[in-house]
Backbone as a printed PyTorch tensor [residue, N CA C, xyz], in Angstrom:
tensor([[[ -2.7840,   2.3900,  12.4880],
         [ -1.6730,   1.4720,  12.3250],
         [ -2.1140,   0.3180,  11.4440]],

        [[ -1.2530,  -0.0770,  10.5620],
         [ -1.5460,  -1.1640,   9.6360],
         [ -1.4370,  -2.5140,  10.3330]],

        [[ -2.2960,  -3.4500,   9.9400],
         [ -2.2440,  -4.7730,  10.5480],
         [ -1.2980,  -5.7170,   9.8200]],

        [[ -0.7230,  -5.2880,   8.6880],
         [  0.2500,  -6.1170,   7.9980],
         [  1.3750,  -5.2590,   7.4400]],

        [[  2.5560,  -5.8520,   7.3000],
         [  3.7030,  -5.1250,   6.7750],
         [  3.5860,  -5.0260,   5.2650]],

        [[  4.3920,  -4.1770,   4.6630],
         [  4.3600,  -4.0190,   3.2080],
         [  4.8160,  -5.3130,   2.5240]],

        [[  5.7480,  -6.0330,   3.1460],
         [  6.1940,  -7.3150,   2.5770],
         [  5.0510,  -8.3300,   2.6050]],

        [[  4.3150,  -8.3870,   3.7070],
         [  3.1770,  -9.2970,   3.7970],
         [  2.0900,  -8.9330,   2.7860]],

        [[  1.8490,  -7.6470,   2.6200],
         [  0.8400,  -7.1840,   1.6690],
         [  1.2300,  -7.5520,   0.2380]],

        [[  2.5070,  -7.3910,  -0.0800],
         [  2.9850,  -7.7210,  -1.4200],
         [  2.8620,  -9.2160,  -1.6780]],

        [[  3.2590, -10.0320,  -0.7230],
         [  3.1460, -11.4910,  -0.8710],
         [  1.6870, -11.9110,  -1.0240]],

        [[  0.8030, -11.3150,  -0.2460],
         [ -0.6190, -11.6410,  -0.3220],
         [ -1.1850, -11.2600,  -1.6900]],

        [[ -0.7880, -10.0990,  -2.2000],
         [ -1.2460,  -9.6710,  -3.5240],
         [ -0.8000, -10.6680,  -4.5950]],

        [[  0.4340, -11.1200,  -4.5170],
         [  0.9370, -12.0880,  -5.4950],
         [  0.1800, -13.4120,  -5.3930]],

        [[ -0.1790, -13.8280,  -4.1800],
         [ -1.0010, -15.0330,  -4.0100],
         [ -2.3520, -14.8660,  -4.6910]],

        [[ -2.9660, -13.6950,  -4.5050],
         [ -4.2820, -13.4420,  -5.0870],
         [ -4.2360, -13.3500,  -6.6140]],

        [[ -3.1160, -12.9040,  -7.1540],
         [ -2.9910, -12.7920,  -8.6120],
         [ -3.0270, -14.1610,  -9.2820]],

        [[ -2.5880, -15.1880,  -8.5800],
         [ -2.7040, -16.5520,  -9.0630],
         [ -1.8390, -16.8880, -10.2500]],

        [[ -2.3110, -17.8690, -11.0530],
         [ -1.5370, -18.4090, -12.1670],
         [ -1.2580, -17.3860, -13.2600]],

        [[ -2.2030, -16.4990, -13.5110],
         [ -2.0220, -15.5170, -14.5780],
         [ -0.8750, -14.5690, -14.2760]],

        [[ -0.6700, -14.3350, -12.9940],
         [  0.4700, -13.5310, -12.5660],
         [  0.2320, -12.0450, -12.6070]],

        [[  1.2980, -11.3490, -12.3030],
         [  1.2550,  -9.9000, -12.2530],
         [  2.4560,  -9.3810, -11.4920]],

        [[  2.4140,  -8.0970, -11.2280],
         [  3.4980,  -7.4200, -10.5230],
         [  2.8870,  -6.6430,  -9.3580]],

        [[  3.5180,  -6.7450,  -8.1940],
         [  3.0830,  -5.9860,  -7.0260],
         [  4.2780,  -5.2000,  -6.4820]],

        [[  4.1040,  -3.9010,  -6.3690],
         [  5.1780,  -3.0260,  -5.8850],
         [  4.6720,  -2.2810,  -4.6530]],

        [[  5.3790,  -2.4400,  -3.5400],
         [  4.9950,  -1.7830,  -2.2970],
         [  5.8620,  -0.5790,  -2.0060]],

        [[  5.2740,   0.3970,  -1.3230],
         [  6.0120,   1.6090,  -0.9490],
         [  5.5860,   2.0350,   0.4460]],

        [[  6.5590,   2.4360,   1.2570],
         [  6.2930,   2.9530,   2.5900],
         [  6.8960,   4.3480,   2.6850]],

        [[  6.1090,   5.3050,   3.1580],
         [  6.6420,   6.6510,   3.3670],
         [  6.3680,   7.0630,   4.8140]],

        [[  7.2940,   7.7870,   5.3820],
         [  7.2270,   8.2100,   6.7720],
         [  7.4590,   9.7140,   6.8140]],

        [[  6.6250,  10.4190,   7.5520],
         [  6.8280,  11.8600,   7.6770],
         [  6.5860,  12.3050,   9.1160]],

        [[  7.2490,  13.3650,   9.4890],
         [  7.0830,  13.9580,  10.8190],
         [  6.4580,  15.3390,  10.6460]],

        [[  5.4790,  15.6380,  11.4710],
         [  4.7990,  16.9210,  11.4220],
         [  5.0860,  17.6860,  12.7150]],

        [[  5.5740,  18.9130,  12.5560],
         [  5.8500,  19.7800,  13.7040],
         [  5.0740,  21.0780,  13.5150]],

        [[  4.4390,  21.5440,  14.5670],
         [  3.6970,  22.7960,  14.4970],
         [  4.2550,  23.7410,  15.5560]],

        [[  4.6160,  24.9420,  15.1060],
         [  5.2230,  25.9300,  15.9860],
         [  4.3080,  27.1440,  16.1370]],

        [[  4.3320,  27.7490,  17.3100],
         [  3.6320,  29.0000,  17.5550],
         [  4.4420,  29.7860,  18.5900]],

        [[  4.7340,  31.0340,  18.2860],
         [  5.5090,  31.9030,  19.1760],
         [  6.8160,  31.2370,  19.6060]],

        [[  7.5200,  30.6680,  18.6690],
         [  8.8240,  30.0210,  18.9010],
         [  8.7520,  28.8220,  19.8350]],

        [[  7.5670,  28.2400,  20.0020],
         [  7.4150,  27.0480,  20.8360],
         [  6.7400,  25.9460,  20.0290]],

        [[  7.2240,  24.7410,  20.2410],
         [  6.6150,  23.5860,  19.6010],
         [  5.2760,  23.3020,  20.2770]],

        [[  4.1800,  23.3270,  19.4980],
         [  2.8560,  23.1210,  20.0860],
         [  2.3600,  21.6890,  19.8950]],

        [[  2.5800,  21.1020,  18.7340],
         [  2.1580,  19.7180,  18.4840],
         [  3.1680,  19.0490,  17.5610]],

        [[  3.1850,  17.7250,  17.6240],
         [  4.0240,  16.9740,  16.7020],
         [  3.4100,  15.5880,  16.5060]],

        [[  3.8600,  14.9140,  15.4890],
         [  3.3670,  13.5660,  15.2380],
         [  4.0540,  12.9550,  14.0340]],

        [[  4.0170,  11.6500,  13.9660],
         [  4.5820,  10.9250,  12.8350],
         [  3.4540,  10.2810,  12.0440]],

        [[  3.6630,  10.1800,  10.7600],
         [  2.6850,   9.5570,   9.8760],
         [  3.3950,   8.5410,   8.9940]],

        [[  2.8750,   7.3300,   8.9400],
         [  3.4290,   6.2870,   8.0750],
         [  2.3380,   5.8650,   7.1100]],

        [[  2.6660,   5.8660,   5.8270],
         [  1.7040,   5.4930,   4.7970],
         [  2.2540,   4.3320,   3.9820]],

        [[  1.4360,   3.2980,   3.7990],
         [  1.8160,   2.1590,   2.9710],
         [  0.9210,   2.1450,   1.7430]],

        [[  1.5240,   2.0220,   0.5770],
         [  0.7310,   1.9140,  -0.6390],
         [  1.2420,   0.7560,  -1.4840]],

        [[  0.3600,   0.2460,  -2.3130],
         [  0.6580,  -0.9050,  -3.1360],
         [  0.1750,  -0.6180,  -4.5440]],

        [[  1.0140,  -0.9030,  -5.5230],
         [  0.6430,  -0.7870,  -6.9340],
         [  0.6710,  -2.1860,  -7.5370]],

        [[ -0.3760,  -2.5110,  -8.2750],
         [ -0.5090,  -3.8500,  -8.8220],
         [ -0.8110,  -3.7810, -10.3100]],

        [[ -0.1000,  -4.6030, -11.0780],
         [ -0.3960,  -4.8110, -12.4910],
         [ -0.7510,  -6.2850, -12.6360]],

        [[ -1.9810,  -6.5630, -13.0440],
         [ -2.4530,  -7.9420, -13.1760],
         [ -2.5490,  -8.3030, -14.6500]],

        [[ -2.1300,  -9.5120, -14.9790],
         [ -2.1770, -10.0010, -16.3540],
         [ -3.2210, -11.1010, -16.4600]],

        [[ -4.0700, -11.0010, -17.4810],
         [ -5.1400, -11.9700, -17.6740],
         [ -5.1450, -12.4020, -19.1420]],

        [[ -5.1260, -13.7220, -19.3880],
         [ -5.1820, -14.1800, -20.7700],
         [ -6.5580, -13.8970, -21.3860]],

        [[ -6.5540, -13.3400, -22.5650],
         [ -7.7760, -13.0890, -23.3240],
         [ -7.5670, -13.6150, -24.7410]],

        [[ -8.6380, -13.7030, -25.4880],
         [ -8.5300, -14.1770, -26.8620],
         [ -7.5880, -13.2570, -27.6450]],

        [[ -6.5590, -13.8450, -28.1970],
         [ -5.6140, -13.0750, -28.9920],
         [ -4.4460, -12.4860, -28.2150]],

        [[ -4.3200, -12.7620, -26.9260],
         [ -3.1850, -12.2070, -26.1860],
         [ -3.4080, -12.1430, -24.6890]],

        [[ -2.8740, -11.0820, -24.1090],
         [ -2.9420, -10.8890, -22.6590],
         [ -3.4150,  -9.4710, -22.3700]],

        [[ -4.3480,  -9.3540, -21.4250],
         [ -4.8150,  -8.0450, -20.9850],
         [ -4.1260,  -7.6840, -19.6830]],

        [[ -3.9960,  -6.3900, -19.4300],
         [ -3.3360,  -5.9180, -18.2180],
         [ -4.2210,  -4.8760, -17.5430]],

        [[ -4.3720,  -5.0100, -16.2370],
         [ -5.0850,  -4.0180, -15.4470],
         [ -4.1590,  -3.4980, -14.3600]],

        [[ -4.2450,  -2.2060, -14.0790],
         [ -3.3430,  -1.5900, -13.1020],
         [ -4.1700,  -0.8530, -12.0520]],

        [[ -3.7900,  -1.0250, -10.7820],
         [ -4.4600,  -0.3240,  -9.6850],
         [ -3.4330,   0.0040,  -8.6160]],

        [[ -3.6800,   1.0710,  -7.8740],
         [ -2.8120,   1.3780,  -6.7490],
         [ -3.6060,   2.1460,  -5.7040]],

        [[ -3.1540,   2.0340,  -4.4610],
         [ -3.8280,   2.7290,  -3.3740],
         [ -3.1860,   2.4170,  -2.0340]],

        [[ -3.6820,   3.0910,  -1.0080],
         [ -3.1870,   2.8570,   0.3520],
         [ -3.7200,   1.5340,   0.8600]],

        [[ -2.9070,   0.8380,   1.6320],
         [ -3.3240,  -0.4330,   2.1910],
         [ -3.0480,  -0.4620,   3.6880]],

        [[ -3.9850,  -1.0720,   4.4210],
         [ -3.8200,  -1.2760,   5.8610],
         [ -4.1650,  -2.7080,   6.2410]],

        [[ -5.1100,  -3.3000,   5.5110],
         [ -5.5960,  -4.6420,   5.8450],
         [ -5.5590,  -5.5410,   4.6150]],

        [[ -5.7870,  -6.8340,   4.8430],
         [ -5.8550,  -7.7780,   3.7260],
         [ -7.0270,  -7.4460,   2.8030]],

        [[ -8.1020,  -6.9070,   3.3490],
         [ -9.2410,  -6.5070,   2.5200],
         [ -8.8450,  -5.4060,   1.5450]],

        [[ -8.0210,  -4.4540,   1.9840],
         [ -7.5490,  -3.3910,   1.0960],
         [ -6.7440,  -3.9840,  -0.0680]],

        [[ -5.9050,  -4.9710,   0.2430],
         [ -5.0970,  -5.6240,  -0.7910],
         [ -6.0070,  -6.3740,  -1.7640]],

        [[ -6.9660,  -7.1120,  -1.2280],
         [ -7.8920,  -7.8730,  -2.0680],
         [ -8.6940,  -6.9480,  -2.9810]],

        [[ -9.0960,  -5.7950,  -2.4940],
         [ -9.8440,  -4.8380,  -3.3180],
         [ -8.9990,  -4.3130,  -4.4730]],

        [[ -7.7120,  -4.1070,  -4.2400],
         [ -6.8330,  -3.6450,  -5.3170],
         [ -6.6630,  -4.7090,  -6.3930]],

        [[ -6.4600,  -5.9530,  -5.9410],
         [ -6.2540,  -7.0450,  -6.8980],
         [ -7.5390,  -7.2990,  -7.6520]]])
């Protein structure tokens, strides 16, 4: 289970991007897994995945550079690693 919501993760990423700025896009996907054997349900479970895509802009001589990263996030450390 994630310790922060996708909205919190996105806001935190934008804070870390600072003055130079950037774009943070969050996505949440939910899936249900069912396993059947001999016409009987044997196991089931739900899976929730949160991912964040970040484009960071940094001023460089002659213009602006852009770096892009994306990955699954669960904690503030995961967000910080992406940024």
